[in-house]
mmCIF file of C-alpha atoms in Angstrom:
data_model
loop_
_atom_site.group_PDB
_atom_site.id
_atom_site.type_symbol
_atom_site.label_atom_id
_atom_site.label_comp_id
_atom_site.label_asym_id
_atom_site.label_seq_id
_atom_site.Cartn_x
_atom_site.Cartn_y
_atom_site.Cartn_z
ATOM 1 C CA UNK A 261 -0.001 0.001 -0.009
ATOM 2 C CA UNK A 262 1.196 3.490 -0.877
ATOM 3 C CA UNK A 263 0.101 6.853 0.436
ATOM 4 C CA UNK A 264 -1.159 10.003 -1.284
ATOM 5 C CA UNK A 265 2.458 11.287 -1.336
ATOM 6 C CA UNK A 266 3.150 8.672 -4.052
ATOM 7 C CA UNK A 267 0.458 9.991 -6.425
ATOM 8 C CA UNK A 268 1.930 11.354 -9.643
ATOM 9 C CA UNK A 269 0.662 11.913 -13.200
ATOM 10 C CA UNK A 270 0.422 8.623 -15.087
ATOM 11 C CA UNK A 271 0.266 6.425 -11.960
ATOM 12 C CA UNK A 272 -2.511 3.802 -12.082
ATOM 13 C CA UNK A 273 -4.656 3.352 -8.963
ATOM 14 C CA UNK A 274 -6.877 0.376 -8.134
ATOM 15 C CA UNK A 275 -10.137 1.771 -6.750
ATOM 16 C CA UNK A 276 -12.924 -0.756 -5.988
ATOM 17 C CA UNK A 277 -11.425 -3.261 -8.429
ATOM 18 C CA UNK A 278 -11.227 -0.802 -11.334
ATOM 19 C CA UNK A 279 -8.037 0.747 -12.718
ATOM 20 C CA UNK A 280 -7.839 4.555 -12.857
ATOM 21 C CA UNK A 281 -4.947 6.551 -14.312
ATOM 22 C CA UNK A 282 -4.022 9.857 -12.642
ATOM 23 C CA UNK A 283 -4.415 12.651 -15.226
ATOM 24 C CA UNK A 284 -3.838 15.559 -12.809
ATOM 25 C CA UNK A 285 -3.168 15.916 -9.101
ATOM 26 C CA UNK A 286 -2.746 18.804 -6.704
ATOM 27 C CA UNK A 287 -1.596 18.849 -3.078
ATOM 28 C CA UNK A 288 -3.702 21.437 -1.207
ATOM 29 C CA UNK A 289 -2.754 22.844 2.199
ATOM 30 C CA UNK A 290 -5.566 25.132 3.336
ATOM 31 C CA UNK A 291 -4.967 27.617 6.147
ATOM 32 C CA UNK A 292 -7.505 25.867 8.313
ATOM 33 C CA UNK A 293 -7.993 22.106 8.471
ATOM 34 C CA UNK A 294 -5.917 19.231 7.204
ATOM 35 C CA UNK A 295 -4.092 18.967 3.889
ATOM 36 C CA UNK A 296 -5.617 16.931 1.064
ATOM 37 C CA UNK A 297 -4.866 15.770 -2.464
ATOM 38 C CA UNK A 298 -7.264 16.634 -5.291
ATOM 39 C CA UNK A 299 -7.011 14.293 -8.321
ATOM 40 C CA UNK A 300 -8.526 13.909 -11.765
ATOM 41 C CA UNK A 301 -8.705 10.205 -12.660
ATOM 42 C CA UNK A 302 -9.378 8.513 -15.996
ATOM 43 C CA UNK A 303 -10.762 4.959 -16.134
ATOM 44 C CA UNK A 304 -8.189 2.874 -18.031
ATOM 45 C CA UNK A 305 -10.811 0.686 -19.696
ATOM 46 C CA UNK A 306 -13.793 2.996 -20.351
ATOM 47 C CA UNK A 307 -12.080 6.380 -20.566
ATOM 48 C CA UNK A 308 -14.491 7.974 -18.067
ATOM 49 C CA UNK A 309 -12.977 10.930 -16.179
ATOM 50 C CA UNK A 310 -13.831 11.683 -12.514
ATOM 51 C CA UNK A 311 -12.550 13.979 -9.776
ATOM 52 C CA UNK A 312 -11.600 12.422 -6.439
ATOM 53 C CA UNK A 313 -10.213 13.951 -3.246
ATOM 54 C CA UNK A 314 -8.041 12.130 -0.712
ATOM 55 C CA UNK A 315 -6.984 13.247 2.759
ATOM 56 C CA UNK A 316 -3.217 13.702 3.020
ATOM 57 C CA UNK A 317 -1.532 10.497 4.128
ATOM 58 C CA UNK A 318 -4.470 8.271 3.103
ATOM 59 C CA UNK A 319 -3.563 4.842 1.786
ATOM 60 C CA UNK A 320 -4.000 4.193 -1.952
ATOM 61 C CA UNK A 321 -3.523 1.000 -3.953
ATOM 62 C CA UNK A 322 -1.060 1.678 -6.803
ATOM 63 C CA UNK A 323 -1.058 -0.909 -9.615
ATOM 64 C CA UNK A 324 1.959 -1.840 -11.709
ATOM 65 C CA UNK A 325 1.243 -1.061 -15.372
ATOM 66 C CA UNK A 326 3.904 -2.068 -17.878
ATOM 67 C CA UNK A 327 3.886 -0.230 -21.227
ATOM 68 C CA UNK A 328 5.788 -2.195 -23.867
ATOM 69 C CA UNK A 329 6.345 -1.907 -27.597
ATOM 70 C CA UNK A 330 4.705 -4.507 -29.787
ATOM 71 C CA UNK A 331 4.358 -5.110 -33.523
ATOM 72 C CA UNK A 332 0.868 -5.840 -34.907
ATOM 73 C CA UNK A 333 0.952 -9.123 -36.860
ATOM 74 C CA UNK A 334 -2.576 -10.098 -37.900
ATOM 75 C CA UNK A 335 -6.231 -10.528 -36.864
ATOM 76 C CA UNK A 336 -7.003 -14.206 -36.197
ATOM 77 C CA UNK A 337 -10.785 -13.775 -35.921
ATOM 78 C CA UNK A 338 -10.904 -14.063 -32.117
ATOM 79 C CA UNK A 339 -8.541 -11.169 -31.515
ATOM 80 C CA UNK A 340 -5.507 -9.310 -32.708
ATOM 81 C CA UNK A 341 -2.065 -10.929 -32.528
ATOM 82 C CA UNK A 342 0.918 -8.794 -31.515
ATOM 83 C CA UNK A 343 4.596 -9.645 -31.143
ATOM 84 C CA UNK A 344 6.693 -8.269 -28.296
ATOM 85 C CA UNK A 345 9.676 -6.476 -29.884
ATOM 86 C CA UNK A 346 12.048 -7.456 -27.039
ATOM 87 C CA UNK A 347 11.527 -11.215 -26.622
ATOM 88 C CA UNK A 348 9.415 -12.027 -29.733
ATOM 89 C CA UNK A 349 6.608 -13.582 -27.671
ATOM 90 C CA UNK A 350 3.156 -13.362 -29.260
ATOM 91 C CA UNK A 351 0.166 -11.893 -27.454
ATOM 92 C CA UNK A 352 -3.464 -12.159 -28.570
ATOM 93 C CA UNK A 353 -5.493 -9.102 -27.565
ATOM 94 C CA UNK A 354 -9.317 -9.324 -27.659
ATOM 95 C CA UNK A 355 -11.123 -7.019 -30.090
ATOM 96 C CA UNK A 356 -12.887 -5.303 -27.174
ATOM 97 C CA UNK A 357 -9.537 -4.109 -25.792
ATOM 98 C CA UNK A 358 -8.271 -3.006 -29.225
ATOM 99 C CA UNK A 359 -11.459 -1.024 -29.866
ATOM 100 C CA UNK A 360 -11.267 1.772 -32.428
ATOM 101 C CA UNK A 361 -7.513 1.332 -32.821
ATOM 102 C CA UNK A 362 -8.309 -1.493 -35.261
ATOM 103 C CA UNK A 363 -9.419 1.153 -37.791
ATOM 104 C CA UNK A 364 -5.864 2.445 -38.069
ATOM 105 C CA UNK A 365 -3.638 -0.624 -37.655
ATOM 106 C CA UNK A 366 -1.749 -2.158 -40.539
ATOM 107 C CA UNK A 367 0.294 -5.346 -40.344
ATOM 108 C CA UNK A 368 3.846 -4.837 -39.018
ATOM 109 C CA UNK A 369 2.898 -1.511 -37.406
ATOM 110 C CA UNK A 370 4.458 -0.601 -34.059
ATOM 111 C CA UNK A 371 2.097 0.031 -31.130
ATOM 112 C CA UNK A 372 2.406 0.377 -27.358
ATOM 113 C CA UNK A 373 0.335 -1.963 -25.189
ATOM 114 C CA UNK A 374 -0.260 -1.300 -21.484
ATOM 115 C CA UNK A 375 -0.197 -4.532 -19.482
ATOM 116 C CA UNK A 376 -1.312 -5.144 -15.897
ATOM 117 C CA UNK A 377 -0.321 -8.574 -14.520
ATOM 118 C CA UNK A 378 0.015 -9.834 -18.108
ATOM 119 C CA UNK A 379 -3.479 -8.666 -19.091
ATOM 120 C CA UNK A 380 -3.676 -6.059 -21.865
ATOM 121 C CA UNK A 381 -5.509 -2.903 -20.762
ATOM 122 C CA UNK A 382 -5.369 -0.657 -23.820
ATOM 123 C CA UNK A 383 -3.396 0.050 -26.989
ATOM 124 C CA UNK A 384 -1.648 3.305 -27.793
ATOM 125 C CA UNK A 385 -1.108 4.158 -31.461
ATOM 126 C CA UNK A 386 1.102 6.895 -32.877
ATOM 127 C CA UNK A 387 -0.700 10.277 -33.167
ATOM 128 C CA UNK A 388 -1.116 9.771 -36.916
ATOM 129 C CA UNK A 389 -0.704 7.011 -39.481
ATOM 130 C CA UNK A 390 -0.332 6.922 -43.253
ATOM 131 C CA UNK A 391 -3.030 4.913 -45.063
ATOM 132 C CA UNK A 392 -3.841 4.412 -48.728
ATOM 133 C CA UNK A 393 -7.304 5.214 -50.088
ATOM 134 C CA UNK A 394 -8.726 2.005 -51.595
ATOM 135 C CA UNK A 395 -12.001 3.476 -52.834
ATOM 136 C CA UNK A 396 -13.539 6.891 -53.345
ATOM 137 C CA UNK A 397 -15.751 8.482 -55.951
ATOM 138 C CA UNK A 398 -13.719 9.997 -58.787
ATOM 139 C CA UNK A 399 -12.962 13.722 -58.552
ATOM 140 C CA UNK A 400 -14.551 16.036 -61.080
ATOM 141 C CA UNK A 401 -12.964 18.869 -63.059
ATOM 142 C CA UNK A 402 -13.031 21.984 -60.914
ATOM 143 C CA UNK A 403 -12.943 20.221 -57.529
ATOM 144 C CA UNK A 404 -10.618 22.204 -55.287
ATOM 145 C CA UNK A 405 -9.179 21.727 -51.821
ATOM 146 C CA UNK A 406 -11.292 24.561 -50.364
ATOM 147 C CA UNK A 407 -14.528 22.924 -51.486
ATOM 148 C CA UNK A 408 -16.418 20.184 -49.673
ATOM 149 C CA UNK A 409 -15.492 16.678 -48.697
ATOM 150 C CA UNK A 410 -16.415 13.167 -49.789
ATOM 151 C CA UNK A 411 -16.244 9.705 -48.222
ATOM 152 C CA UNK A 412 -13.197 7.555 -48.847
ATOM 153 C CA UNK A 413 -12.397 4.031 -47.671
ATOM 154 C CA UNK A 414 -8.802 3.433 -46.550
ATOM 155 C CA UNK A 415 -6.906 0.136 -46.668
ATOM 156 C CA UNK A 416 -8.031 -0.924 -43.176
ATOM 157 C CA UNK A 417 -11.703 -0.690 -44.275
ATOM 158 C CA UNK A 418 -12.335 2.477 -42.236
ATOM 159 C CA UNK A 419 -14.233 5.333 -43.895
ATOM 160 C CA UNK A 420 -12.992 8.927 -43.555
ATOM 161 C CA UNK A 421 -13.901 12.307 -45.052
ATOM 162 C CA UNK A 422 -11.363 13.681 -47.545
ATOM 163 C CA UNK A 423 -11.246 16.703 -49.912
ATOM 164 C CA UNK A 424 -13.006 16.283 -53.255
ATOM 165 C CA UNK A 425 -9.804 16.253 -55.351
ATOM 166 C CA UNK A 426 -8.307 13.075 -53.801
ATOM 167 C CA UNK A 427 -8.485 9.848 -55.798
ATOM 168 C CA UNK A 428 -8.180 6.093 -55.190
ATOM 169 C CA UNK A 429 -4.558 5.080 -54.556
ATOM 170 C CA UNK A 430 -3.591 8.327 -52.809
ATOM 171 C CA UNK A 431 -1.770 7.999 -49.478
ATOM 172 C CA UNK A 432 -3.161 10.207 -46.714
ATOM 173 C CA UNK A 433 -2.201 10.988 -43.120
ATOM 174 C CA UNK A 434 -5.024 10.192 -40.645
ATOM 175 C CA UNK A 435 -5.306 11.307 -37.002
ATOM 176 C CA UNK A 436 -5.669 8.127 -34.863
ATOM 177 C CA UNK A 437 -7.506 9.903 -32.037
ATOM 178 C CA UNK A 438 -10.319 11.428 -34.094
ATOM 179 C CA UNK A 439 -10.153 9.687 -37.487
ATOM 180 C CA UNK A 440 -9.744 13.045 -39.271
ATOM 181 C CA UNK A 441 -7.913 13.558 -42.552
ATOM 182 C CA UNK A 442 -4.681 15.490 -41.869
ATOM 183 C CA UNK A 443 -3.162 15.733 -45.352
ATOM 184 C CA UNK A 444 -1.868 14.032 -48.428
ATOM 185 C CA UNK A 445 1.455 12.144 -48.322
ATOM 186 C CA UNK A 446 3.744 12.267 -51.331
ATOM 187 C CA UNK A 447 6.005 9.248 -51.814
#
C-alpha cells in the first residue's frame, strides 16, 4: 500500500477493483484544516474521467502497469495478434480491448500496449498514421481543396472524409485519435 504522497501523473490506482490513471493531481494545504490531495482520474478501460479527493496520508492502492512496444501481426478472428519487440513472444489481444484502434492498424505496425499482470488494458497508437485510399468516388474537373469533402475508404476498411480532389490510390495521413484527414502524403 502506498500513500497519497506517491500519487503522480500517469500512476494507475486500483479503486474498488477498477483501474484509474491519474491525469492531474494537486496537493492542497488550506490555512484551516488538514491537507488533502485533489485528483482527476481517468478509467483505463472505459475512458471515463472523474474527480476524487483524498486526505493527506491516506492509503491508496497503486497498480503496476507495464507499457511495452509490440508489432501488430494479424487478426485471427478471435482477436489481434501482436509480437513483443524485445523477446518475440506473441500476445493475442481481444477485439474489445483493441477497440477503435483497429481502424488504423496495418500489419507490421508498431504500437504500445499497457499490461497489468500480463493482461492487456489498452493500446496506444502513434498520433497519426499513413493509409492508402482504396475506394472513393472519382474527382470532377473543378474540384478544389477549399470545397467540400467526400467519403473515402482506406486500406483498413475504415471510412474517412477527404477533400473532393483526392483519388483512389492516394496516401493520406489520418489522426488516430479522431479519425480526421490530416493531409496528403507524397512518396
